[in-house]
Amino acid sequence: MKNVYLDHAATSPVHPEVIEEMIPYLKEHFGNPSSIHQYGRRARKVLDDARTAIAASIGASRNEIIFTSGGTESDNLAILGTVSSLMEKGKHVITTKVEHHAVLHTFHELEKRGFEVTYLAVDEYGRISLDELKQSLREDTILVSIMYCNNETGTTQDIKEIGSLLKEKDILFHTDAVQAYGLISIDAEDLNIDLLSASGHKINSPKGTGFLYVKEGVPFLPQGFGGEQERKRRAGTENVAGIAALNKAAAIANKEREERFAQYMKYRETMKKIWDEESIEYLENGSDEFFLPHILNVSFPGVKTEVLLVNLDLAGIAASSGSACTAGSLEPSHVLTAMFGEDERTKSSVRFSFGLGNNLENIGYAAIETAKIVKRLSK
Ligand SMILES: Cc1ncc(COP(=O)(O)O)c(C=O)c1O
């Protein structure tokens, strides 16, 4: 039996070069970047270099990057940091029904704090309607948060069009780019993005690393209190080794971006081709026009998600029912429910997601094993 990890959208292995990069900052260069002695200065340089490089990777400037503990913190900080400084202007905010819980639950919290939230619907491909967004905008709308690429389906939104619409209306635009950063080219300026969240562990950096881009001039209040790190926007001693790792992982991902994109396209086509050859019935959940290729979400009619996942696991294949937060529970995914309503399709879906360590051979094995299991279970 082979072991094939196909859950890279949940988390990814740390790249060997990233591990090498971190070690000196755990062993010799362990200083606190706020210290003035040589140990501190050495650590400070890591932060400066990483900030410059990561800013450049999204066409931003170094003062616009805040290092965080990952996607969840970046999303929370983006939303709470801006709305708390704009409450005088209005208390209406907009997001979508298919966001990751890091965004969705932050908006639920805003409702408790007296904000009015519009949750945009999506079509059966997981896409919002620009017209609905336009119609939802009000005089008192202060923030719109729409994800770049959905973590369950891989569906992408029209970030550029949304950005230019919101710029015209002078409304802040946050995008959760956790599943997009490192796989496609992103220029925050060109896309008119005011705030962007990214997470390290989706791009082969350790868990607990990430960043938030906050465009210069965007009103923003810190949400935690302590030292003056990150230009008083995020208190706490920085995760120096983690930031060194994030910088290295981002450099590798951005260098190999096009190659990885093409590889993942091939992987998804290979899996589908094998299922077609094996005459397996499946439905693809997502858009075949607006998507990123590392996520392949499919429903196998008549086969229950949980049963399929357990059988895949027994065959050495690690896949998922969707977001890691809902995996293991029997709740149907909020993303698929937003796309299809209470349909059987939401109860037979599996997400395969590709990354480091996958190759055509192990992808082929996984597809054949999946076909065998689906045949057996749907008998
Ligand atoms: C789209 C999206 N946003 C946010 C997060 C949360 O990121 P983290 O696990 O780094 O907190 C995830 C993680 O699955 C995600 O896929």
Tab-separated table of C-alpha atoms in Angstrom, residues 196-365:
chain	number	residue	atom	x	y	z
A	196	LEU	CA	-4.986	40.722	1.963
A	197	SER	CA	-4.543	37.667	4.197
A	198	ALA	CA	-2.090	34.847	3.548
A	199	SER	CA	-1.005	31.792	5.515
A	200	GLY	CA	2.383	30.059	5.583
A	201	HIS	CA	1.366	26.460	6.192
A	202	LYS	CA	-0.503	26.240	2.896
A	203	ILE	CA	2.751	26.985	1.032
A	204	ASN	CA	5.181	24.653	2.804
A	205	SER	CA	6.104	26.944	5.687
A	206	PRO	CA	5.360	25.762	9.260
A	207	LYS	CA	1.956	26.246	10.858
A	208	GLY	CA	1.625	29.477	12.801
A	209	THR	CA	3.140	31.719	10.114
A	210	GLY	CA	1.433	34.197	7.820
A	211	PHE	CA	0.986	37.825	6.947
A	212	LEU	CA	-1.565	40.543	6.459
A	213	TYR	CA	-1.164	43.260	3.851
A	214	VAL	CA	-2.677	46.590	4.892
A	215	LYS	CA	-2.422	49.259	2.235
A	216	GLU	CA	-0.755	52.473	3.378
A	217	GLY	CA	-3.373	54.926	4.617
A	218	VAL	CA	-6.078	52.334	5.387
A	219	PRO	CA	-7.628	53.179	8.777
A	220	PHE	CA	-6.596	50.421	11.154
A	221	LEU	CA	-6.601	49.892	14.925
A	222	PRO	CA	-4.609	47.130	16.661
A	223	GLN	CA	-6.649	44.366	18.280
A	224	GLY	CA	-4.075	43.161	20.790
A	225	PHE	CA	-2.070	45.265	23.217
A	226	GLY	CA	1.515	45.082	24.382
A	227	GLY	CA	4.788	46.049	22.730
A	228	GLU	CA	5.217	48.240	19.696
A	229	GLN	CA	6.068	45.489	17.235
A	230	GLU	CA	4.867	45.577	13.624
A	231	ARG	CA	4.601	49.373	13.754
A	232	LYS	CA	2.188	49.200	16.680
A	233	ARG	CA	-0.291	47.142	14.707
A	234	ARG	CA	0.382	43.674	16.162
A	235	ALA	CA	1.934	43.417	19.614
A	236	GLY	CA	4.120	40.488	20.666
A	237	THR	CA	7.659	39.254	20.060
A	238	GLU	CA	7.910	38.193	16.453
A	239	ASN	CA	8.241	34.538	15.397
A	240	VAL	CA	11.683	35.089	13.889
A	241	ALA	CA	12.389	31.519	12.749
A	242	GLY	CA	8.838	31.261	11.420
A	243	ILE	CA	9.190	34.497	9.487
A	244	ALA	CA	12.503	33.298	8.006
A	245	ALA	CA	10.654	30.119	7.007
A	246	LEU	CA	7.717	32.010	5.535
A	247	ASN	CA	10.067	34.146	3.474
A	248	LYS	CA	11.866	31.095	2.092
A	249	ALA	CA	8.627	29.203	1.392
A	250	ALA	CA	7.148	32.239	-0.362
A	251	ALA	CA	10.289	32.641	-2.479
A	252	ILE	CA	10.167	28.994	-3.570
A	253	ALA	CA	6.413	29.059	-4.219
A	254	ASN	CA	6.585	32.246	-6.239
A	255	LYS	CA	9.538	30.954	-8.252
A	256	GLU	CA	7.844	27.643	-9.035
A	257	ARG	CA	4.355	29.101	-9.382
A	258	GLU	CA	3.765	28.458	-13.062
A	259	GLU	CA	5.309	25.007	-12.957
A	260	ARG	CA	3.160	24.004	-9.970
A	261	PHE	CA	0.046	25.409	-11.600
A	262	ALA	CA	0.639	23.304	-14.705
A	263	GLN	CA	1.388	20.214	-12.599
A	264	TYR	CA	-1.816	20.496	-10.589
A	265	MET	CA	-3.803	20.929	-13.801
A	266	LYS	CA	-2.315	17.665	-14.982
A	267	TYR	CA	-3.101	15.916	-11.691
A	268	ARG	CA	-6.774	16.850	-11.774
A	269	GLU	CA	-7.085	15.867	-15.418
A	270	THR	CA	-5.374	12.551	-14.669
A	271	MET	CA	-7.757	11.725	-11.832
A	272	LYS	CA	-10.824	12.582	-13.900
A	273	LYS	CA	-9.546	10.642	-16.896
A	274	ILE	CA	-9.016	7.528	-14.772
A	275	TRP	CA	-12.519	7.806	-13.285
A	276	ASP	CA	-13.947	8.222	-16.794
A	277	GLU	CA	-12.059	5.136	-17.979
A	278	GLU	CA	-13.323	3.215	-14.944
A	279	SER	CA	-16.875	4.454	-15.665
A	280	ILE	CA	-17.182	6.016	-12.231
A	281	GLU	CA	-20.041	8.449	-11.790
A	282	TYR	CA	-18.903	11.758	-10.291
A	283	LEU	CA	-19.894	15.414	-10.283
A	284	GLU	CA	-17.334	18.169	-10.077
A	285	ASN	CA	-18.146	20.788	-7.432
A	286	GLY	CA	-16.822	24.173	-8.494
A	287	SER	CA	-16.269	26.172	-11.638
A	288	ASP	CA	-14.447	24.766	-14.638
A	289	GLU	CA	-13.691	28.297	-15.799
A	290	PHE	CA	-12.805	30.266	-12.659
A	291	PHE	CA	-10.735	28.056	-10.395
A	292	LEU	CA	-7.283	27.253	-9.067
A	293	PRO	CA	-6.150	23.746	-9.958
A	294	HIS	CA	-4.784	22.506	-6.619
A	295	ILE	CA	-8.306	21.756	-5.332
A	296	LEU	CA	-10.537	19.118	-6.897
A	297	ASN	CA	-13.884	18.698	-5.148
A	298	VAL	CA	-16.125	15.916	-6.420
A	299	SER	CA	-19.308	14.161	-5.361
A	300	PHE	CA	-19.734	10.442	-5.962
A	301	PRO	CA	-23.521	9.926	-6.055
A	302	GLY	CA	-24.719	7.215	-3.687
A	303	VAL	CA	-21.505	7.176	-1.638
A	304	LYS	CA	-21.420	8.877	1.770
A	305	THR	CA	-18.537	11.280	2.370
A	306	GLU	CA	-17.542	9.827	5.758
A	307	VAL	CA	-17.578	6.230	4.523
A	308	LEU	CA	-15.527	7.149	1.495
A	309	LEU	CA	-12.976	9.085	3.547
A	310	VAL	CA	-12.513	6.176	5.966
A	311	ASN	CA	-12.042	3.741	3.079
A	312	LEU	CA	-9.616	6.074	1.339
A	313	ASP	CA	-7.679	6.378	4.575
A	314	LEU	CA	-7.485	2.585	4.838
A	315	ALA	CA	-6.056	2.557	1.313
A	316	GLY	CA	-3.419	5.104	2.384
A	317	ILE	CA	-5.058	8.102	0.745
A	318	ALA	CA	-5.542	11.246	2.821
A	319	ALA	CA	-8.350	13.423	1.460
A	320	SER	CA	-10.923	15.630	3.125
A	321	SER	CA	-14.589	16.488	3.269
A	322	GLY	CA	-13.771	20.179	2.836
A	323	SER	CA	-12.447	22.651	5.333
A	324	ALA	CA	-10.379	21.140	8.127
A	325	CYS	CA	-12.628	22.776	10.701
A	326	THR	CA	-15.688	20.809	9.618
A	327	ALA	CA	-13.814	17.584	8.789
A	328	GLY	CA	-14.723	14.799	11.180
A	329	SER	CA	-18.156	16.228	11.844
A	330	LEU	CA	-21.253	15.115	9.967
A	331	GLU	CA	-22.396	18.661	9.200
A	332	PRO	CA	-22.706	19.231	5.454
A	333	SER	CA	-20.348	21.910	4.227
A	334	HIS	CA	-21.680	25.497	4.336
A	335	VAL	CA	-19.936	26.112	1.016
A	336	LEU	CA	-21.623	23.264	-0.867
A	337	THR	CA	-24.946	24.069	0.815
A	338	ALA	CA	-24.634	27.678	-0.420
A	339	MET	CA	-24.042	26.288	-3.931
A	340	PHE	CA	-26.628	23.489	-4.088
A	341	GLY	CA	-28.993	23.918	-1.153
A	342	GLU	CA	-29.872	20.809	0.876
A	343	ASP	CA	-28.898	18.426	-1.892
A	344	GLU	CA	-27.636	14.837	-1.631
A	345	ARG	CA	-24.599	16.071	-3.529
A	346	THR	CA	-23.351	17.864	-0.412
A	347	LYS	CA	-23.305	14.539	1.469
A	348	SER	CA	-21.155	12.624	-1.007
A	349	SER	CA	-18.401	15.142	-1.668
A	350	VAL	CA	-14.681	14.722	-1.213
A	351	ARG	CA	-11.908	17.263	-1.632
A	352	PHE	CA	-8.580	16.182	-3.104
A	353	SER	CA	-5.891	18.860	-2.948
A	354	PHE	CA	-2.426	18.695	-4.454
A	355	GLY	CA	1.024	19.889	-3.433
A	356	LEU	CA	4.613	19.011	-2.557
A	357	GLY	CA	5.294	15.262	-2.728
A	358	ASN	CA	2.619	14.498	-5.299
A	359	ASN	CA	3.561	13.168	-8.717
A	360	LEU	CA	1.737	11.554	-11.595
A	361	GLU	CA	2.443	8.120	-10.205
A	362	ASN	CA	0.914	8.614	-6.757
A	363	ILE	CA	-1.939	10.643	-8.234
A	364	GLY	CA	-2.703	7.763	-10.614
A	365	TYR	CA	-2.615	5.286	-7.719
